[in-house]
């Protein structure tokens, strides 16, 4: 997996860099003035990997940092990194189509952080799921509330029905009693008139009784129905009650946790502000107790959240008409599935295991020592002086403990001698400085044993290091700090590259600060050698640590307002270097000056000034492809408008040159400016020096559409306009396309014959124009 | 789901019939538009005084189309077959005609292979084709020729569809097509090959789609195939253009017999310099 871009927010002086691409060939240089924020970029990337930040990283406006890194999956898709059984079907489709992964680490106010998979489609998926769930929960809560209103109404109705039933019962009892009494009276009545009256009374009460009986039946029925409805609701109500209780419990646990966090903050403040050790100790102890309780509270809150979610889903299902037991079963299954499925954070954490290891390369505390006990190395005693450098030395030499267990001293000495010459040869590939006139330095190590002068270690083996040249043999400490630094740096990088198969991103802050310019260029050589085994990102303001032929490796770092050290940090990609300040670009300008002196970049004759570095790259490649005998020195300006300035400089250096323009109309303004202020209307001189290639608006138009897609774009889609119009319309980086093309040509050994007729003819037209 | 028409209720059958009628009318109207986009007989006659066109769409609208344009002394002629037939093919044919007009209009010099290269770019862009495995591989098979009436040359480039040239003396020449479509293919796009031949008065040129040769029929229900097709053209070549067309139609109908027409059929033939 390869780191291809980063996006940093709210980290020290950085507010938001936006996505910034790293160089495709694994070496990226951050250039900029002091205090511009270069180290913040490295720090942010390292914090992304490590997860921890210090207080000073936070911005004064308390906005929280977040760092995103984009990784190219190199012929894999995201789904290959996860257990597909733990993925939702829709998510599987999304992940199957993703050839890159974005990881974002966002920090909280307590400086803890959460890592998540931040590919746009993945985030959209999880956000949608969350919105759907929130909608269900809201709907369920509304239904619960409505149910409670209904239940209250039913309960009142039942009470009323019960009262009416009770009254009807009383009425019936009364009518029954009165009827019984009337019948007895009738039985006792002998006289005719009394009997008539009694019979009438019986009739009356019989009617009353019948009526009361009917009324009672109605009220009983009404009550029964009301009761039945209430009973029917009771199951649902108990589920809803449980849901409300779970919600209240969750709200309570959130409040408790918030209060507890506040308490920890206050205790932390009191501890830091304590005026004496006793008070300090007391606050510290209280703080520790509070912190120890925090985990339990967090666990409780998580449990409450789970219970709330369970009850809410259960209520949703029951209110939807599902039987209680069936609903419990369904919700339990859903909860289990949800637990089984990866969250966006799980995905982030899992992918993190596959990304390269980020290492922050600080200045070397461990320089190569004069000697070190073998025992200290074998026991990994890291506190011993020079342990790290010595260990690296042995690792690069391919030695382990077994090597030193060789009993036969003669064989051991011979092996050491062989190794010494091999290591020296490797080192000399990178360290090009001579000591004295022609003597190159050599590294040596020897295995010795302590003698009687060290009675406490007598007989124990130690390794002795030497840095030799033609004339003398000196201990490392007798050599300059620059030599020792470079040696340790070389060993550290080589050892890292050799130690593990895991890919690495090395973050290096100001490498070779104390080195001579030549040695700084040697640092670049080491980078070049290691770029296939690791990615290197380094900060520098040294021109000797920049390769002028590979300006696409540069990210310029500067403040938004040049004069204001407190303004935000901006990071500009190589295709936007024109927007960087002169001070930021000073290493590049310095470098061009240095190269002029070397006569490596500009020739005495046959120089052609071109619009930009892209024209420079393409033209050089075209000349090489065409096998031209005479390749002019193309000198890039930083845009059309800077061509007259460059022409003036060339004039000042008294070198012969021509100026090349692509396109028919877009160069008009610059040509006019040149005519007026450079050639002073001398048309003949202008004709001699200016080459205008009208057929192609930009160098990219030299390719036929098919070849542009195949060699430059390396993508298949329909292009119906000119190549340059397409690049502009799609907002593509011309720099990246140019470097892609150069890489493609180099790695595939592309020949002129590989291009189609149309491109070949265009290259011929172009080169003929240059020759003229 | 298949419906049994006879088992439908009368009401439902009425609705069904009405919908079918509406659909047919709509397609009929689409076919008028398509015909309007194709060059009419008057135009064809002006550029090719002695020619025939056998144009037999399988459905109401066709995935085959033919197109002609003149630029200075050059006449550009295309006979094309879009993926599918019927409505989808017709849509693509309209795109093809539009793009051809644009490309030829903007080209300073007409080179057959360059026109096809540009047409492929337009089709890929319009259909958002990027070569990914999952995408639809819609495209156009065609043969294109550019006849220079002053230099008496014929340039040809083809996507799957070849061009037949029968010389005045009877020699049969096949200009082969590239095995790639106008549209995205499995392999990275390559430039189409530009063929050029000299034309003489009386030479006959045939551009066509695969509908005729791919038609099933005959006693064994097999494809007509290209070898008999070439032989048929060679045999008919001495005849007048009208006779050739009539014979080709008759041969097709005879071969097809009771079988349904499999694909759209287009054959364009002309006699040069008469």
mmCIF file of N, CA and C in Angstrom, chain A residues 318-361:
data_model
loop_
_atom_site.group_PDB
_atom_site.id
_atom_site.type_symbol
_atom_site.label_atom_id
_atom_site.label_comp_id
_atom_site.label_asym_id
_atom_site.label_seq_id
_atom_site.Cartn_x
_atom_site.Cartn_y
_atom_site.Cartn_z
ATOM 1 N N UNK A 318 -42.896 -4.091 17.655
ATOM 2 C CA UNK A 318 -44.171 -4.430 18.306
ATOM 3 C C UNK A 318 -45.250 -3.474 17.823
ATOM 4 N N UNK A 319 -44.912 -2.194 17.733
ATOM 5 C CA UNK A 319 -45.906 -1.209 17.263
ATOM 6 C C UNK A 319 -46.254 -1.457 15.802
ATOM 7 N N UNK A 320 -45.362 -2.078 15.109
ATOM 8 C CA UNK A 320 -45.593 -2.393 13.691
ATOM 9 C C UNK A 320 -46.469 -3.627 13.527
ATOM 10 N N UNK A 321 -46.794 -4.260 14.653
ATOM 11 C CA UNK A 321 -47.730 -5.381 14.596
ATOM 12 C C UNK A 321 -47.101 -6.738 14.789
ATOM 13 N N UNK A 322 -45.815 -6.782 15.066
ATOM 14 C CA UNK A 322 -45.169 -8.082 15.242
ATOM 15 C C UNK A 322 -45.440 -8.598 16.662
ATOM 16 N N UNK A 323 -45.607 -9.912 16.811
ATOM 17 C CA UNK A 323 -45.822 -10.489 18.143
ATOM 18 C C UNK A 323 -44.564 -10.274 18.982
ATOM 19 N N UNK A 324 -44.788 -10.123 20.304
ATOM 20 C CA UNK A 324 -43.683 -9.747 21.185
ATOM 21 C C UNK A 324 -42.495 -10.708 21.071
ATOM 22 N N UNK A 325 -42.779 -12.011 21.215
ATOM 23 C CA UNK A 325 -41.672 -12.975 21.227
ATOM 24 C C UNK A 325 -40.934 -12.972 19.875
ATOM 25 N N UNK A 326 -41.733 -12.836 18.831
ATOM 26 C CA UNK A 326 -41.150 -12.804 17.491
ATOM 27 C C UNK A 326 -40.278 -11.546 17.323
ATOM 28 N N UNK A 327 -40.797 -10.434 17.873
ATOM 29 C CA UNK A 327 -40.062 -9.164 17.797
ATOM 30 C C UNK A 327 -38.743 -9.256 18.551
ATOM 31 N N UNK A 328 -38.791 -9.884 19.738
ATOM 32 C CA UNK A 328 -37.561 -10.012 20.541
ATOM 33 C C UNK A 328 -36.528 -10.804 19.737
ATOM 34 N N UNK A 329 -37.011 -11.856 19.131
ATOM 35 C CA UNK A 329 -36.117 -12.717 18.348
ATOM 36 C C UNK A 329 -35.484 -11.923 17.178
ATOM 37 N N UNK A 330 -36.333 -11.159 16.498
ATOM 38 C CA UNK A 330 -35.875 -10.394 15.326
ATOM 39 C C UNK A 330 -34.863 -9.324 15.721
ATOM 40 N N UNK A 331 -35.213 -8.600 16.804
ATOM 41 C CA UNK A 331 -34.319 -7.501 17.226
ATOM 42 C C UNK A 331 -32.983 -8.071 17.712
ATOM 43 N N UNK A 332 -33.062 -9.194 18.444
ATOM 44 C CA UNK A 332 -31.814 -9.808 18.932
ATOM 45 C C UNK A 332 -30.921 -10.168 17.741
ATOM 46 N N UNK A 333 -31.571 -10.742 16.712
ATOM 47 C CA UNK A 333 -30.811 -11.120 15.511
ATOM 48 C C UNK A 333 -30.180 -9.892 14.855
ATOM 49 N N UNK A 334 -30.997 -8.809 14.766
ATOM 50 C CA UNK A 334 -30.482 -7.582 14.142
ATOM 51 C C UNK A 334 -29.312 -7.004 14.942
ATOM 52 N N UNK A 335 -29.452 -7.049 16.266
ATOM 53 C CA UNK A 335 -28.381 -6.526 17.129
ATOM 54 C C UNK A 335 -27.104 -7.346 16.924
ATOM 55 N N UNK A 336 -27.302 -8.663 16.832
ATOM 56 C CA UNK A 336 -26.133 -9.534 16.633
ATOM 57 C C UNK A 336 -25.458 -9.230 15.301
ATOM 58 N N UNK A 337 -26.336 -9.032 14.269
ATOM 59 C CA UNK A 337 -25.794 -8.704 12.946
ATOM 60 C C UNK A 337 -25.044 -7.383 12.987
ATOM 61 N N UNK A 338 -25.660 -6.406 13.662
ATOM 62 C CA UNK A 338 -25.037 -5.077 13.766
ATOM 63 C C UNK A 338 -23.695 -5.188 14.465
ATOM 64 N N UNK A 339 -23.647 -6.058 15.477
ATOM 65 C CA UNK A 339 -22.376 -6.242 16.199
ATOM 66 C C UNK A 339 -21.367 -6.909 15.285
ATOM 67 N N UNK A 340 -21.876 -7.827 14.472
ATOM 68 C CA UNK A 340 -20.995 -8.575 13.578
ATOM 69 C C UNK A 340 -20.448 -7.676 12.469
ATOM 70 N N UNK A 341 -21.294 -6.766 11.975
ATOM 71 C CA UNK A 341 -20.893 -5.895 10.871
ATOM 72 C C UNK A 341 -19.881 -4.852 11.348
ATOM 73 N N UNK A 342 -18.964 -4.549 10.450
ATOM 74 C CA UNK A 342 -17.974 -3.528 10.771
ATOM 75 C C UNK A 342 -18.606 -2.144 10.804
ATOM 76 N N UNK A 343 -18.180 -1.344 11.762
ATOM 77 C CA UNK A 343 -18.553 0.068 11.739
ATOM 78 C C UNK A 343 -17.505 0.786 10.898
ATOM 79 N N UNK A 344 -17.757 2.065 10.627
ATOM 80 C CA UNK A 344 -16.789 2.841 9.857
ATOM 81 C C UNK A 344 -15.461 2.946 10.629
ATOM 82 N N UNK A 345 -15.554 2.872 11.948
ATOM 83 C CA UNK A 345 -14.341 2.936 12.778
ATOM 84 C C UNK A 345 -13.596 1.591 12.730
ATOM 85 N N UNK A 346 -14.376 0.493 12.753
ATOM 86 C CA UNK A 346 -13.734 -0.829 12.642
ATOM 87 C C UNK A 346 -12.954 -0.918 11.329
ATOM 88 N N UNK A 347 -13.601 -0.429 10.260
ATOM 89 C CA UNK A 347 -12.958 -0.493 8.941
ATOM 90 C C UNK A 347 -11.651 0.306 8.948
ATOM 91 N N UNK A 348 -11.710 1.490 9.585
ATOM 92 C CA UNK A 348 -10.518 2.333 9.679
ATOM 93 C C UNK A 348 -9.414 1.615 10.426
ATOM 94 N N UNK A 349 -9.788 1.031 11.555
ATOM 95 C CA UNK A 349 -8.795 0.354 12.402
ATOM 96 C C UNK A 349 -8.181 -0.839 11.664
ATOM 97 N N UNK A 350 -9.033 -1.578 10.945
ATOM 98 C CA UNK A 350 -8.533 -2.758 10.233
ATOM 99 C C UNK A 350 -7.602 -2.372 9.090
ATOM 100 N N UNK A 351 -7.991 -1.335 8.343
ATOM 101 C CA UNK A 351 -7.155 -0.917 7.209
ATOM 102 C C UNK A 351 -5.819 -0.371 7.701
ATOM 103 N N UNK A 352 -5.864 0.233 8.877
ATOM 104 C CA UNK A 352 -4.645 0.830 9.451
ATOM 105 C C UNK A 352 -3.533 -0.220 9.578
ATOM 106 N N UNK A 353 -3.948 -1.468 9.780
ATOM 107 C CA UNK A 353 -2.955 -2.529 9.973
ATOM 108 C C UNK A 353 -2.147 -2.791 8.692
ATOM 109 N N UNK A 354 -2.699 -2.359 7.558
ATOM 110 C CA UNK A 354 -2.021 -2.656 6.299
ATOM 111 C C UNK A 354 -1.218 -1.483 5.748
ATOM 112 N N UNK A 355 -1.390 -0.311 6.349
ATOM 113 C CA UNK A 355 -0.714 0.854 5.753
ATOM 114 C C UNK A 355 0.778 0.803 6.076
ATOM 115 N N UNK A 356 1.586 1.563 5.349
ATOM 116 C CA UNK A 356 3.020 1.532 5.661
ATOM 117 C C UNK A 356 3.288 2.075 7.068
ATOM 118 N N UNK A 357 4.432 1.672 7.613
ATOM 119 C CA UNK A 357 4.844 2.190 8.919
ATOM 120 C C UNK A 357 5.405 3.596 8.705
ATOM 121 N N UNK A 358 4.931 4.568 9.494
ATOM 122 C CA UNK A 358 5.466 5.930 9.397
ATOM 123 C C UNK A 358 6.560 6.075 10.455
ATOM 124 N N UNK A 359 7.720 6.555 10.029
ATOM 125 C CA UNK A 359 8.786 6.769 11.015
ATOM 126 C C UNK A 359 9.243 8.211 10.937
ATOM 127 N N UNK A 360 9.372 8.815 12.098
ATOM 128 C CA UNK A 360 9.827 10.198 12.137
ATOM 129 C C UNK A 360 11.319 10.185 12.410
ATOM 130 N N UNK A 361 12.052 10.759 11.519
ATOM 131 C CA UNK A 361 13.495 10.725 11.598
ATOM 132 C C UNK A 361 14.001 11.986 12.254
#
